[in-house]
């Protein structure tokens, strides 16, 4: 029995070591990525269903690593959160998105916001608001053009802190969007407690649409709820015309999804925006 125990211990210990080792390796790569500028942002438009006009753009992080290839953003963010590199990575994202939007506005782009995702860890940084303020000042982006997107996980951790951050961001002129609405546990109470500007209905609800009454019932309730709080409601993950038609019937005004456009690299996004959205 003793022998067995020792073996088991060795087994765990070597797993932990290799995990730690992998983490160190990844951390190194991530450091390099920041230095070598291996990140890019892709941009996905949000569209008004009735008019076809673009009403916003979401910035989405991309990392291409020479050995690993394209690293999925969710994995990249998880990794960055584990290694504290989330702070420089997020700063890079915010700064790049702001600079890009300034360039688009200079080129004559219509008035609509750029949306940047904040990770839960980043949202808990004590200097979050001052970092955002500084970035806005340095890039010259008018705060009214910035919308930050958070999930409720960001709020759960410390509601008091969140309330304070919300208040400060709103007084700067920055809007806040609740991402992945419907997937968490506290969304309903958060709608009442926090001054959101936009509600993003999670793509699982859109993709579950099979034309059964109960599928539309949930979506319909979420859309009505958002509208009754006077929020901009955006349905995510719209891939088919059928989904679009149902959303339109349910009085959803804005959508984001592959049906209109995949997230586009900068040059393609610029081309799309400058073709369709000049003042
Ligand atoms: P999210 O914020 O919910 O972003 C929407 C995701 O849905 C994006 O995946 C987008 O490419 C994808 N998507 C858009 N339309 C469709 C569609 O019609 N069908 C399907 N199947 N998918 C669609 P992506 O870019 O892989 O990002 C995944 C997640 O990674 C994001 O989910 C967000 O949570 C996180 N993320 C991405 N960029 C950043 C970033 O800069 N900072 C932080 N903190 N998180 C980020
Ligand atoms: Ca998002
Ligand atoms: Ca989402
Ligand atoms: Ca998500």
PDB file of C-alpha atoms and ligand atoms in Angstrom:
ATOM      1  CA  UNK A   1       0.000   0.000   0.000  1.00  0.00           C
ATOM      2  CA  UNK A   2       2.855   2.280   0.900  1.00  0.00           C
ATOM      3  CA  UNK A   3       4.465   1.605  -2.442  1.00  0.00           C
ATOM      4  CA  UNK A   4       1.254   2.395  -4.252  1.00  0.00           C
ATOM      5  CA  UNK A   5       0.945   5.633  -2.364  1.00  0.00           C
ATOM      6  CA  UNK A   6       4.388   6.692  -3.358  1.00  0.00           C
ATOM      7  CA  UNK A   7       3.724   5.898  -6.982  1.00  0.00           C
ATOM      8  CA  UNK A   8       0.573   7.885  -6.940  1.00  0.00           C
ATOM      9  CA  UNK A   9       2.422  10.774  -5.412  1.00  0.00           C
ATOM     10  CA  UNK A  10       5.031  10.611  -8.147  1.00  0.00           C
ATOM     11  CA  UNK A  11       2.335  10.503 -10.750  1.00  0.00           C
ATOM     12  CA  UNK A  12       0.661  13.649  -9.440  1.00  0.00           C
ATOM     13  CA  UNK A  13       3.910  15.393  -8.889  1.00  0.00           C
ATOM     14  CA  UNK A  14       5.125  14.858 -12.431  1.00  0.00           C
ATOM     15  CA  UNK A  15       1.760  15.979 -13.845  1.00  0.00           C
ATOM     16  CA  UNK A  16       1.937  19.143 -11.820  1.00  0.00           C
ATOM     17  CA  UNK A  17       5.504  19.740 -12.893  1.00  0.00           C
ATOM     18  CA  UNK A  18       4.732  19.326 -16.552  1.00  0.00           C
ATOM     19  CA  UNK A  19       1.687  21.564 -16.196  1.00  0.00           C
ATOM     20  CA  UNK A  20       3.768  24.225 -14.523  1.00  0.00           C
ATOM     21  CA  UNK A  21       6.401  23.750 -17.163  1.00  0.00           C
ATOM     22  CA  UNK A  22       3.866  24.194 -19.943  1.00  0.00           C
ATOM     23  CA  UNK A  23       2.529  27.276 -18.241  1.00  0.00           C
ATOM     24  CA  UNK A  24       6.003  28.784 -18.046  1.00  0.00           C
ATOM     25  CA  UNK A  25       6.570  28.017 -21.712  1.00  0.00           C
ATOM     26  CA  UNK A  26       3.273  29.585 -22.666  1.00  0.00           C
ATOM     27  CA  UNK A  27       3.959  32.567 -20.471  1.00  0.00           C
ATOM     28  CA  UNK A  28       7.220  33.045 -22.321  1.00  0.00           C
ATOM     29  CA  UNK A  29       5.512  32.835 -25.664  1.00  0.00           C
ATOM     30  CA  UNK A  30       2.928  35.320 -24.517  1.00  0.00           C
ATOM     31  CA  UNK A  31       5.652  37.729 -23.394  1.00  0.00           C
ATOM     32  CA  UNK A  32       7.288  37.363 -26.788  1.00  0.00           C
ATOM     33  CA  UNK A  33       3.957  37.859 -28.524  1.00  0.00           C
ATOM     34  CA  UNK A  34       3.530  41.202 -26.831  1.00  0.00           C
ATOM     35  CA  UNK A  35       7.070  42.213 -27.728  1.00  0.00           C
ATOM     36  CA  UNK A  36       6.958  40.904 -31.268  1.00  0.00           C
ATOM     37  CA  UNK A  37       3.534  42.300 -31.939  1.00  0.00           C
ATOM     38  CA  UNK A  38       1.945  38.967 -32.802  1.00  0.00           C
ATOM     39  CA  UNK A  39      -1.543  40.019 -31.799  1.00  0.00           C
ATOM     40  CA  UNK A  40      -4.115  41.470 -34.101  1.00  0.00           C
ATOM     41  CA  UNK A  41      -7.679  42.574 -33.715  1.00  0.00           C
ATOM     42  CA  UNK A  42     -10.499  41.487 -35.937  1.00  0.00           C
ATOM     43  CA  UNK A  43     -13.663  43.527 -36.144  1.00  0.00           C
ATOM     44  CA  UNK A  44     -17.233  42.323 -36.456  1.00  0.00           C
ATOM     45  CA  UNK A  45     -20.068  44.713 -37.317  1.00  0.00           C
ATOM     46  CA  UNK A  46     -23.422  44.930 -35.577  1.00  0.00           C
ATOM     47  CA  UNK A  47     -26.276  45.595 -37.947  1.00  0.00           C
ATOM     48  CA  UNK A  48     -29.722  47.156 -37.719  1.00  0.00           C
ATOM     49  CA  UNK A  49     -32.120  44.500 -39.020  1.00  0.00           C
ATOM     50  CA  UNK A  50     -34.571  46.919 -40.609  1.00  0.00           C
ATOM     51  CA  UNK A  51     -32.224  49.383 -42.281  1.00  0.00           C
ATOM     52  CA  UNK A  52     -29.153  47.203 -42.794  1.00  0.00           C
ATOM     53  CA  UNK A  53     -27.053  49.982 -41.309  1.00  0.00           C
ATOM     54  CA  UNK A  54     -23.997  49.165 -39.241  1.00  0.00           C
ATOM     55  CA  UNK A  55     -24.557  50.290 -35.657  1.00  0.00           C
ATOM     56  CA  UNK A  56     -21.344  49.209 -33.968  1.00  0.00           C
ATOM     57  CA  UNK A  57     -18.199  47.112 -34.266  1.00  0.00           C
ATOM     58  CA  UNK A  58     -16.796  44.607 -31.808  1.00  0.00           C
ATOM     59  CA  UNK A  59     -13.042  44.195 -31.546  1.00  0.00           C
ATOM     60  CA  UNK A  60     -11.951  40.567 -31.152  1.00  0.00           C
ATOM     61  CA  UNK A  61      -8.452  39.455 -30.265  1.00  0.00           C
ATOM     62  CA  UNK A  62      -6.432  37.145 -32.509  1.00  0.00           C
ATOM     63  CA  UNK A  63      -3.057  35.549 -31.848  1.00  0.00           C
ATOM     64  CA  UNK A  64      -1.122  33.672 -34.456  1.00  0.00           C
ATOM     65  CA  UNK A  65       1.866  31.823 -33.020  1.00  0.00           C
ATOM     66  CA  UNK A  66       4.502  30.343 -35.322  1.00  0.00           C
ATOM     67  CA  UNK A  67       4.468  26.949 -33.559  1.00  0.00           C
ATOM     68  CA  UNK A  68       0.932  26.735 -32.253  1.00  0.00           C
ATOM     69  CA  UNK A  69      -0.837  28.419 -35.138  1.00  0.00           C
ATOM     70  CA  UNK A  70      -3.998  30.373 -34.447  1.00  0.00           C
ATOM     71  CA  UNK A  71      -4.709  30.286 -30.713  1.00  0.00           C
ATOM     72  CA  UNK A  72      -8.451  30.447 -29.891  1.00  0.00           C
ATOM     73  CA  UNK A  73      -9.194  33.702 -28.044  1.00  0.00           C
ATOM     74  CA  UNK A  74     -10.967  32.004 -25.153  1.00  0.00           C
ATOM     75  CA  UNK A  75      -7.846  29.893 -24.495  1.00  0.00           C
ATOM     76  CA  UNK A  76      -5.605  32.875 -24.912  1.00  0.00           C
ATOM     77  CA  UNK A  77      -7.630  34.911 -22.422  1.00  0.00           C
ATOM     78  CA  UNK A  78      -7.720  32.047 -19.906  1.00  0.00           C
ATOM     79  CA  UNK A  79      -3.970  31.661 -20.213  1.00  0.00           C
ATOM     80  CA  UNK A  80      -3.366  35.367 -19.911  1.00  0.00           C
ATOM     81  CA  UNK A  81      -5.556  35.497 -16.806  1.00  0.00           C
ATOM     82  CA  UNK A  82      -3.533  32.713 -15.177  1.00  0.00           C
ATOM     83  CA  UNK A  83      -0.232  34.401 -15.818  1.00  0.00           C
ATOM     84  CA  UNK A  84      -1.097  38.035 -15.072  1.00  0.00           C
ATOM     85  CA  UNK A  85      -0.301  38.886 -18.658  1.00  0.00           C
ATOM     86  CA  UNK A  86      -3.964  39.743 -19.009  1.00  0.00           C
ATOM     87  CA  UNK A  87      -3.094  43.292 -18.015  1.00  0.00           C
ATOM     88  CA  UNK A  88      -0.637  44.106 -20.834  1.00  0.00           C
ATOM     89  CA  UNK A  89      -2.656  42.076 -23.345  1.00  0.00           C
ATOM     90  CA  UNK A  90      -5.851  43.928 -22.472  1.00  0.00           C
ATOM     91  CA  UNK A  91      -4.099  47.253 -22.561  1.00  0.00           C
ATOM     92  CA  UNK A  92      -2.843  46.438 -26.014  1.00  0.00           C
ATOM     93  CA  UNK A  93      -6.389  45.507 -27.112  1.00  0.00           C
ATOM     94  CA  UNK A  94      -7.948  48.666 -25.745  1.00  0.00           C
ATOM     95  CA  UNK A  95      -5.285  50.933 -27.154  1.00  0.00           C
ATOM     96  CA  UNK A  96      -5.326  49.319 -30.591  1.00  0.00           C
ATOM     97  CA  UNK A  97      -9.122  49.408 -30.811  1.00  0.00           C
ATOM     98  CA  UNK A  98      -9.237  53.071 -29.760  1.00  0.00           C
ATOM     99  CA  UNK A  99      -6.530  54.054 -32.253  1.00  0.00           C
ATOM    100  CA  UNK A 100      -8.328  52.188 -35.027  1.00  0.00           C
ATOM    101  CA  UNK A 101     -11.617  53.858 -34.256  1.00  0.00           C
ATOM    102  CA  UNK A 102      -9.976  57.288 -34.239  1.00  0.00           C
ATOM    103  CA  UNK A 103      -8.577  56.507 -37.694  1.00  0.00           C
ATOM    104  CA  UNK A 104     -11.992  55.397 -38.955  1.00  0.00           C
ATOM    105  CA  UNK A 105     -13.698  58.484 -37.558  1.00  0.00           C
ATOM    106  CA  UNK A 106     -11.046  60.665 -39.185  1.00  0.00           C
ATOM    107  CA  UNK A 107     -11.776  58.931 -42.477  1.00  0.00           C
ATOM    108  CA  UNK A 108     -15.398  60.042 -42.165  1.00  0.00           C
ATOM    109  CA  UNK A 109     -17.032  57.085 -40.507  1.00  0.00           C
ATOM    110  CA  UNK A 110     -20.531  57.587 -39.103  1.00  0.00           C
ATOM    111  CA  UNK A 111     -21.215  57.853 -35.397  1.00  0.00           C
ATOM    112  CA  UNK A 112     -21.172  54.462 -33.830  1.00  0.00           C
ATOM    113  CA  UNK A 113     -19.294  52.863 -30.996  1.00  0.00           C
ATOM    114  CA  UNK A 114     -16.405  50.453 -30.917  1.00  0.00           C
ATOM    115  CA  UNK A 115     -16.876  47.637 -28.447  1.00  0.00           C
ATOM    116  CA  UNK A 116     -14.006  46.165 -26.463  1.00  0.00           C
ATOM    117  CA  UNK A 117     -14.265  43.045 -24.294  1.00  0.00           C
ATOM    118  CA  UNK A 118     -12.998  43.158 -20.731  1.00  0.00           C
ATOM    119  CA  UNK A 119     -12.057  39.960 -18.940  1.00  0.00           C
ATOM    120  CA  UNK A 120     -13.263  39.400 -15.364  1.00  0.00           C
ATOM    121  CA  UNK A 121      -9.732  39.763 -14.005  1.00  0.00           C
ATOM    122  CA  UNK A 122      -9.244  43.013 -15.810  1.00  0.00           C
ATOM    123  CA  UNK A 123     -12.531  44.324 -14.534  1.00  0.00           C
ATOM    124  CA  UNK A 124     -11.290  43.722 -10.984  1.00  0.00           C
ATOM    125  CA  UNK A 125      -8.161  45.835 -11.393  1.00  0.00           C
ATOM    126  CA  UNK A 126      -8.268  48.775  -8.968  1.00  0.00           C
ATOM    127  CA  UNK A 127      -6.851  51.108 -11.607  1.00  0.00           C
ATOM    128  CA  UNK A 128      -9.252  49.970 -14.334  1.00  0.00           C
ATOM    129  CA  UNK A 129     -11.028  53.272 -14.771  1.00  0.00           C
ATOM    130  CA  UNK A 130      -7.870  55.380 -14.704  1.00  0.00           C
ATOM    131  CA  UNK A 131      -6.267  53.022 -17.234  1.00  0.00           C
ATOM    132  CA  UNK A 132      -9.245  53.423 -19.573  1.00  0.00           C
ATOM    133  CA  UNK A 133      -9.292  57.176 -19.058  1.00  0.00           C
ATOM    134  CA  UNK A 134      -5.585  57.439 -19.811  1.00  0.00           C
ATOM    135  CA  UNK A 135      -5.919  55.304 -22.948  1.00  0.00           C
ATOM    136  CA  UNK A 136      -8.785  57.466 -24.193  1.00  0.00           C
ATOM    137  CA  UNK A 137      -6.742  60.601 -23.613  1.00  0.00           C
ATOM    138  CA  UNK A 138      -3.616  59.191 -25.262  1.00  0.00           C
ATOM    139  CA  UNK A 139      -5.426  57.867 -28.309  1.00  0.00           C
ATOM    140  CA  UNK A 140      -7.714  60.862 -28.609  1.00  0.00           C
ATOM    141  CA  UNK A 141     -10.901  58.797 -28.783  1.00  0.00           C
ATOM    142  CA  UNK A 142     -13.997  60.586 -27.529  1.00  0.00           C
ATOM    143  CA  UNK A 143     -15.238  58.400 -24.608  1.00  0.00           C
ATOM    144  CA  UNK A 144     -18.753  58.348 -26.085  1.00  0.00           C
ATOM    145  CA  UNK A 145     -17.440  56.124 -28.854  1.00  0.00           C
ATOM    146  CA  UNK A 146     -16.234  53.458 -26.466  1.00  0.00           C
ATOM    147  CA  UNK A 147     -18.411  50.646 -25.235  1.00  0.00           C
ATOM    148  CA  UNK A 148     -16.958  48.016 -22.954  1.00  0.00           C
ATOM    149  CA  UNK A 149     -18.373  44.557 -22.869  1.00  0.00           C
ATOM    150  CA  UNK A 150     -18.429  42.504 -19.698  1.00  0.00           C
ATOM    151  CA  UNK A 151     -20.027  39.256 -18.644  1.00  0.00           C
ATOM    152  CA  UNK A 152     -21.762  38.873 -15.331  1.00  0.00           C
ATOM    153  CA  UNK A 153     -18.813  36.864 -14.018  1.00  0.00           C
ATOM    154  CA  UNK A 154     -17.017  40.204 -13.864  1.00  0.00           C
ATOM    155  CA  UNK A 155     -19.642  41.589 -11.535  1.00  0.00           C
ATOM    156  CA  UNK A 156     -20.279  38.593  -9.268  1.00  0.00           C
ATOM    157  CA  UNK A 157     -16.823  38.796  -7.719  1.00  0.00           C
ATOM    158  CA  UNK A 158     -17.404  42.167  -6.086  1.00  0.00           C
ATOM    159  CA  UNK A 159     -20.657  43.953  -6.741  1.00  0.00           C
ATOM    160  CA  UNK A 160     -19.629  47.019  -4.768  1.00  0.00           C
ATOM    161  CA  UNK A 161     -16.477  47.462  -6.782  1.00  0.00           C
ATOM    162  CA  UNK A 162     -18.449  46.896  -9.983  1.00  0.00           C
ATOM    163  CA  UNK A 163     -21.024  49.508  -9.020  1.00  0.00           C
ATOM    164  CA  UNK A 164     -18.268  52.050  -8.400  1.00  0.00           C
ATOM    165  CA  UNK A 165     -16.503  51.226 -11.673  1.00  0.00           C
ATOM    166  CA  UNK A 166     -19.803  51.493 -13.567  1.00  0.00           C
ATOM    167  CA  UNK A 167     -20.492  54.847 -12.046  1.00  0.00           C
ATOM    168  CA  UNK A 168     -17.046  56.197 -12.927  1.00  0.00           C
ATOM    169  CA  UNK A 169     -17.124  54.817 -16.468  1.00  0.00           C
ATOM    170  CA  UNK A 170     -20.548  56.278 -17.096  1.00  0.00           C
ATOM    171  CA  UNK A 171     -19.453  59.667 -15.875  1.00  0.00           C
ATOM    172  CA  UNK A 172     -16.509  59.487 -18.291  1.00  0.00           C
ATOM    173  CA  UNK A 173     -19.040  58.865 -21.048  1.00  0.00           C
ATOM    174  CA  UNK A 174     -18.138  55.226 -21.675  1.00  0.00           C
ATOM    175  CA  UNK A 175     -21.046  52.801 -22.147  1.00  0.00           C
ATOM    176  CA  UNK A 176     -21.278  49.300 -20.789  1.00  0.00           C
ATOM    177  CA  UNK A 177     -22.663  46.264 -22.498  1.00  0.00           C
ATOM    178  CA  UNK A 178     -23.732  43.040 -20.777  1.00  0.00           C
ATOM    179  CA  UNK A 179     -22.305  40.198 -22.849  1.00  0.00           C
ATOM    180  CA  UNK A 180     -23.584  36.606 -23.101  1.00  0.00           C
ATOM    181  CA  UNK A 181     -26.900  37.573 -21.549  1.00  0.00           C
ATOM    182  CA  UNK A 182     -28.936  34.594 -20.379  1.00  0.00           C
ATOM    183  CA  UNK A 183     -26.037  32.250 -19.676  1.00  0.00           C
ATOM    184  CA  UNK A 184     -25.384  33.219 -16.064  1.00  0.00           C
ATOM    185  CA  UNK A 185     -27.354  33.133 -12.877  1.00  0.00           C
ATOM    186  CA  UNK A 186     -27.816  36.719 -11.882  1.00  0.00           C
ATOM    187  CA  UNK A 187     -28.534  38.563 -15.102  1.00  0.00           C
ATOM    188  CA  UNK A 188     -32.014  39.589 -14.079  1.00  0.00           C
ATOM    189  CA  UNK A 189     -31.044  41.305 -10.876  1.00  0.00           C
ATOM    190  CA  UNK A 190     -28.051  42.914 -12.584  1.00  0.00           C
ATOM    191  CA  UNK A 191     -30.319  44.560 -15.110  1.00  0.00           C
ATOM    192  CA  UNK A 192     -31.944  46.359 -12.259  1.00  0.00           C
ATOM    193  CA  UNK A 193     -28.792  47.132 -10.312  1.00  0.00           C
ATOM    194  CA  UNK A 194     -26.427  48.307 -13.029  1.00  0.00           C
ATOM    195  CA  UNK A 195     -26.831  50.971 -15.692  1.00  0.00           C
ATOM    196  CA  UNK A 196     -26.150  48.974 -18.838  1.00  0.00           C
ATOM    197  CA  UNK A 197     -26.480  50.538 -22.228  1.00  0.00           C
ATOM    198  CA  UNK A 198     -26.563  47.364 -24.309  1.00  0.00           C
ATOM    199  CA  UNK A 199     -27.701  43.810 -23.789  1.00  0.00           C
ATOM    200  CA  UNK A 200     -26.154  41.100 -25.901  1.00  0.00           C
ATOM    201  CA  UNK A 201     -28.257  37.977 -26.121  1.00  0.00           C
ATOM    202  CA  UNK A 202     -25.985  34.967 -26.106  1.00  0.00           C
ATOM    203  CA  UNK A 203     -25.639  33.088 -29.357  1.00  0.00           C
ATOM    204  CA  UNK A 204     -26.798  29.785 -27.843  1.00  0.00           C
ATOM    205  CA  UNK A 205     -30.361  31.142 -27.710  1.00  0.00           C
ATOM    206  CA  UNK A 206     -30.241  32.223 -31.335  1.00  0.00           C
ATOM    207  CA  UNK A 207     -28.704  28.994 -32.527  1.00  0.00           C
ATOM    208  CA  UNK A 208     -31.214  26.870 -30.593  1.00  0.00           C
ATOM    209  CA  UNK A 209     -34.056  28.309 -32.677  1.00  0.00           C
ATOM    210  CA  UNK A 210     -35.881  25.436 -34.346  1.00  0.00           C
ATOM    211  CA  UNK A 211     -39.198  27.137 -34.844  1.00  0.00           C
ATOM    212  CA  UNK A 212     -40.666  25.518 -31.763  1.00  0.00           C
ATOM    213  CA  UNK A 213     -42.834  27.874 -29.708  1.00  0.00           C
ATOM    214  CA  UNK A 214     -40.733  27.319 -26.582  1.00  0.00           C
ATOM    215  CA  UNK A 215     -37.505  28.386 -28.382  1.00  0.00           C
ATOM    216  CA  UNK A 216     -38.940  31.709 -29.350  1.00  0.00           C
ATOM    217  CA  UNK A 217     -40.585  32.148 -25.943  1.00  0.00           C
ATOM    218  CA  UNK A 218     -37.238  32.549 -24.156  1.00  0.00           C
ATOM    219  CA  UNK A 219     -35.782  34.821 -26.815  1.00  0.00           C
ATOM    220  CA  UNK A 220     -38.913  36.882 -26.931  1.00  0.00           C
ATOM    221  CA  UNK A 221     -38.878  37.348 -23.164  1.00  0.00           C
ATOM    222  CA  UNK A 222     -35.218  38.393 -23.193  1.00  0.00           C
ATOM    223  CA  UNK A 223     -35.764  40.894 -25.976  1.00  0.00           C
ATOM    224  CA  UNK A 224     -38.798  42.406 -24.264  1.00  0.00           C
ATOM    225  CA  UNK A 225     -36.941  42.580 -20.991  1.00  0.00           C
ATOM    226  CA  UNK A 226     -34.055  44.461 -22.556  1.00  0.00           C
ATOM    227  CA  UNK A 227     -36.367  46.829 -24.321  1.00  0.00           C
ATOM    228  CA  UNK A 228     -38.384  47.495 -21.191  1.00  0.00           C
ATOM    229  CA  UNK A 229     -35.139  48.641 -19.550  1.00  0.00           C
ATOM    230  CA  UNK A 230     -34.576  50.865 -22.582  1.00  0.00           C
ATOM    231  CA  UNK A 231     -31.462  48.995 -23.590  1.00  0.00           C
ATOM    232  CA  UNK A 232     -30.039  48.477 -26.996  1.00  0.00           C
ATOM    233  CA  UNK A 233     -30.575  44.755 -27.602  1.00  0.00           C
ATOM    234  CA  UNK A 234     -28.172  42.893 -29.881  1.00  0.00           C
ATOM    235  CA  UNK A 235     -28.683  39.225 -30.756  1.00  0.00           C
ATOM    236  CA  UNK A 236     -25.388  37.405 -31.260  1.00  0.00           C
ATOM    237  CA  UNK A 237     -24.456  34.515 -33.498  1.00  0.00           C
ATOM    238  CA  UNK A 238     -27.020  35.052 -36.253  1.00  0.00           C
ATOM    239  CA  UNK A 239     -26.056  32.665 -39.038  1.00  0.00           C
ATOM    240  CA  UNK A 240     -29.206  32.030 -41.064  1.00  0.00           C
ATOM    241  CA  UNK A 241     -31.990  33.996 -42.689  1.00  0.00           C
ATOM    242  CA  UNK A 242     -34.487  31.943 -40.740  1.00  0.00           C
ATOM    243  CA  UNK A 243     -32.946  33.083 -37.458  1.00  0.00           C
ATOM    244  CA  UNK A 244     -32.978  36.645 -38.694  1.00  0.00           C
ATOM    245  CA  UNK A 245     -36.650  36.486 -39.622  1.00  0.00           C
ATOM    246  CA  UNK A 246     -37.629  35.124 -36.238  1.00  0.00           C
ATOM    247  CA  UNK A 247     -35.607  37.818 -34.467  1.00  0.00           C
ATOM    248  CA  UNK A 248     -37.251  40.481 -36.574  1.00  0.00           C
ATOM    249  CA  UNK A 249     -40.705  39.164 -35.662  1.00  0.00           C
ATOM    250  CA  UNK A 250     -39.693  39.220 -32.014  1.00  0.00           C
ATOM    251  CA  UNK A 251     -38.890  42.911 -32.330  1.00  0.00           C
ATOM    252  CA  UNK A 252     -35.137  42.589 -31.994  1.00  0.00           C
ATOM    253  CA  UNK A 253     -33.529  45.567 -33.700  1.00  0.00           C
ATOM    254  CA  UNK A 254     -29.883  44.661 -33.947  1.00  0.00           C
ATOM    255  CA  UNK A 255     -27.883  41.561 -34.744  1.00  0.00           C
ATOM    256  CA  UNK A 256     -24.307  40.397 -34.997  1.00  0.00           C
ATOM    257  CA  UNK A 257     -23.257  37.216 -36.736  1.00  0.00           C
ATOM    258  CA  UNK A 258     -21.752  35.350 -39.646  1.00  0.00           C
ATOM    259  CA  UNK A 259     -24.877  35.977 -41.757  1.00  0.00           C
ATOM    260  CA  UNK A 260     -23.791  39.607 -42.148  1.00  0.00           C
ATOM    261  CA  UNK A 261     -20.094  39.324 -41.582  1.00  0.00           C
ATOM    262  CA  UNK A 262     -17.471  37.273 -39.866  1.00  0.00           C
ATOM    263  CA  UNK A 263     -14.979  39.180 -37.746  1.00  0.00           C
ATOM    264  CA  UNK A 264     -12.750  40.882 -40.337  1.00  0.00           C
ATOM    265  CA  UNK A 265      -9.098  41.780 -40.334  1.00  0.00           C
ATOM    266  CA  UNK A 266      -8.387  45.486 -40.217  1.00  0.00           C
ATOM    267  CA  UNK A 267      -8.053  46.111 -43.939  1.00  0.00           C
ATOM    268  CA  UNK A 268     -11.264  44.254 -44.750  1.00  0.00           C
ATOM    269  CA  UNK A 269     -13.161  45.907 -41.912  1.00  0.00           C
ATOM    270  CA  UNK A 270     -11.953  49.299 -43.104  1.00  0.00           C
ATOM    271  CA  UNK A 271     -13.093  48.583 -46.621  1.00  0.00           C
ATOM    272  CA  UNK A 272     -16.527  47.430 -45.439  1.00  0.00           C
ATOM    273  CA  UNK A 273     -17.028  50.373 -43.111  1.00  0.00           C
ATOM    274  CA  UNK A 274     -15.830  52.995 -45.541  1.00  0.00           C
ATOM    275  CA  UNK A 275     -18.081  51.579 -48.249  1.00  0.00           C
ATOM    276  CA  UNK A 276     -21.219  51.546 -46.127  1.00  0.00           C
ATOM    277  CA  UNK A 277     -20.860  53.984 -43.281  1.00  0.00           C
ATOM    278  CA  UNK A 278     -19.572  57.316 -44.470  1.00  0.00           C
ATOM    279  CA  UNK A 279     -21.216  60.402 -42.951  1.00  0.00           C
TER     280      UNK A 279
HETATM  281  P1  LIG B   1     -17.730  37.003 -27.258  1.00  0.00           P
HETATM  282  O1  LIG B   1     -17.330  38.288 -26.658  1.00  0.00           O
HETATM  283  O2  LIG B   1     -19.069  36.465 -26.906  1.00  0.00           O
HETATM  284  O3  LIG B   1     -17.553  37.199 -28.822  1.00  0.00           O
HETATM  285  C1  LIG B   1     -18.378  36.640 -29.803  1.00  0.00           C
HETATM  286  C2  LIG B   1     -17.761  35.383 -30.380  1.00  0.00           C
HETATM  287  O4  LIG B   1     -18.701  34.785 -31.280  1.00  0.00           O
HETATM  288  C3  LIG B   1     -16.523  35.659 -31.231  1.00  0.00           C
HETATM  289  O5  LIG B   1     -15.681  34.525 -31.092  1.00  0.00           O
HETATM  290  C4  LIG B   1     -17.089  35.704 -32.638  1.00  0.00           C
HETATM  291  O6  LIG B   1     -16.131  35.403 -33.642  1.00  0.00           O
HETATM  292  C5  LIG B   1     -18.134  34.639 -32.552  1.00  0.00           C
HETATM  293  N1  LIG B   1     -19.213  34.814 -33.522  1.00  0.00           N
HETATM  294  C6  LIG B   1     -19.684  35.942 -34.072  1.00  0.00           C
HETATM  295  N2  LIG B   1     -20.715  35.713 -34.902  1.00  0.00           N
HETATM  296  C7  LIG B   1     -20.903  34.376 -34.906  1.00  0.00           C
HETATM  297  C8  LIG B   1     -21.819  33.483 -35.585  1.00  0.00           C
HETATM  298  O7  LIG B   1     -22.689  33.887 -36.378  1.00  0.00           O
HETATM  299  N3  LIG B   1     -21.705  32.155 -35.321  1.00  0.00           N
HETATM  300  C9  LIG B   1     -20.769  31.668 -34.458  1.00  0.00           C
HETATM  301  N4  LIG B   1     -20.727  30.353 -34.271  1.00  0.00           N
HETATM  302  N5  LIG B   1     -19.884  32.465 -33.803  1.00  0.00           N
HETATM  303  C10 LIG B   1     -19.960  33.794 -34.026  1.00  0.00           C
HETATM  304  P2  LIG B   1     -14.108  34.695 -30.828  1.00  0.00           P
HETATM  305  O8  LIG B   1     -13.577  35.853 -31.601  1.00  0.00           O
HETATM  306  O9  LIG B   1     -13.517  33.348 -31.020  1.00  0.00           O
HETATM  307  O10 LIG B   1     -14.036  35.086 -29.308  1.00  0.00           O
HETATM  308  C11 LIG B   1     -14.452  34.197 -28.309  1.00  0.00           C
HETATM  309  C12 LIG B   1     -14.483  34.869 -26.971  1.00  0.00           C
HETATM  310  O11 LIG B   1     -13.175  35.250 -26.560  1.00  0.00           O
HETATM  311  C13 LIG B   1     -15.286  36.157 -26.960  1.00  0.00           C
HETATM  312  O12 LIG B   1     -16.669  35.850 -26.880  1.00  0.00           O
HETATM  313  C14 LIG B   1     -14.728  36.826 -25.729  1.00  0.00           C
HETATM  314  O13 LIG B   1     -15.319  36.294 -24.575  1.00  0.00           O
HETATM  315  C15 LIG B   1     -13.272  36.417 -25.782  1.00  0.00           C
HETATM  316  N6  LIG B   1     -12.489  37.505 -26.377  1.00  0.00           N
HETATM  317  C16 LIG B   1     -12.225  37.767 -27.675  1.00  0.00           C
HETATM  318  N7  LIG B   1     -11.462  38.869 -27.815  1.00  0.00           N
HETATM  319  C17 LIG B   1     -11.248  39.338 -26.559  1.00  0.00           C
HETATM  320  C18 LIG B   1     -10.520  40.454 -26.011  1.00  0.00           C
HETATM  321  O14 LIG B   1      -9.941  41.293 -26.713  1.00  0.00           O
HETATM  322  N8  LIG B   1     -10.527  40.580 -24.646  1.00  0.00           N
HETATM  323  C19 LIG B   1     -11.199  39.709 -23.831  1.00  0.00           C
HETATM  324  N9  LIG B   1     -11.158  39.900 -22.510  1.00  0.00           N
HETATM  325  N10 LIG B   1     -11.890  38.663 -24.310  1.00  0.00           N
HETATM  326  C20 LIG B   1     -11.912  38.473 -25.659  1.00  0.00           C
HETATM  327 CA1  LIG B   2     -18.205  40.196 -26.563  1.00  0.00          CA
HETATM  328 CA1  LIG B   3     -21.077  37.221 -26.427  1.00  0.00          CA
HETATM  329 CA1  LIG B   4     -18.730  34.611 -24.897  1.00  0.00          CA
END
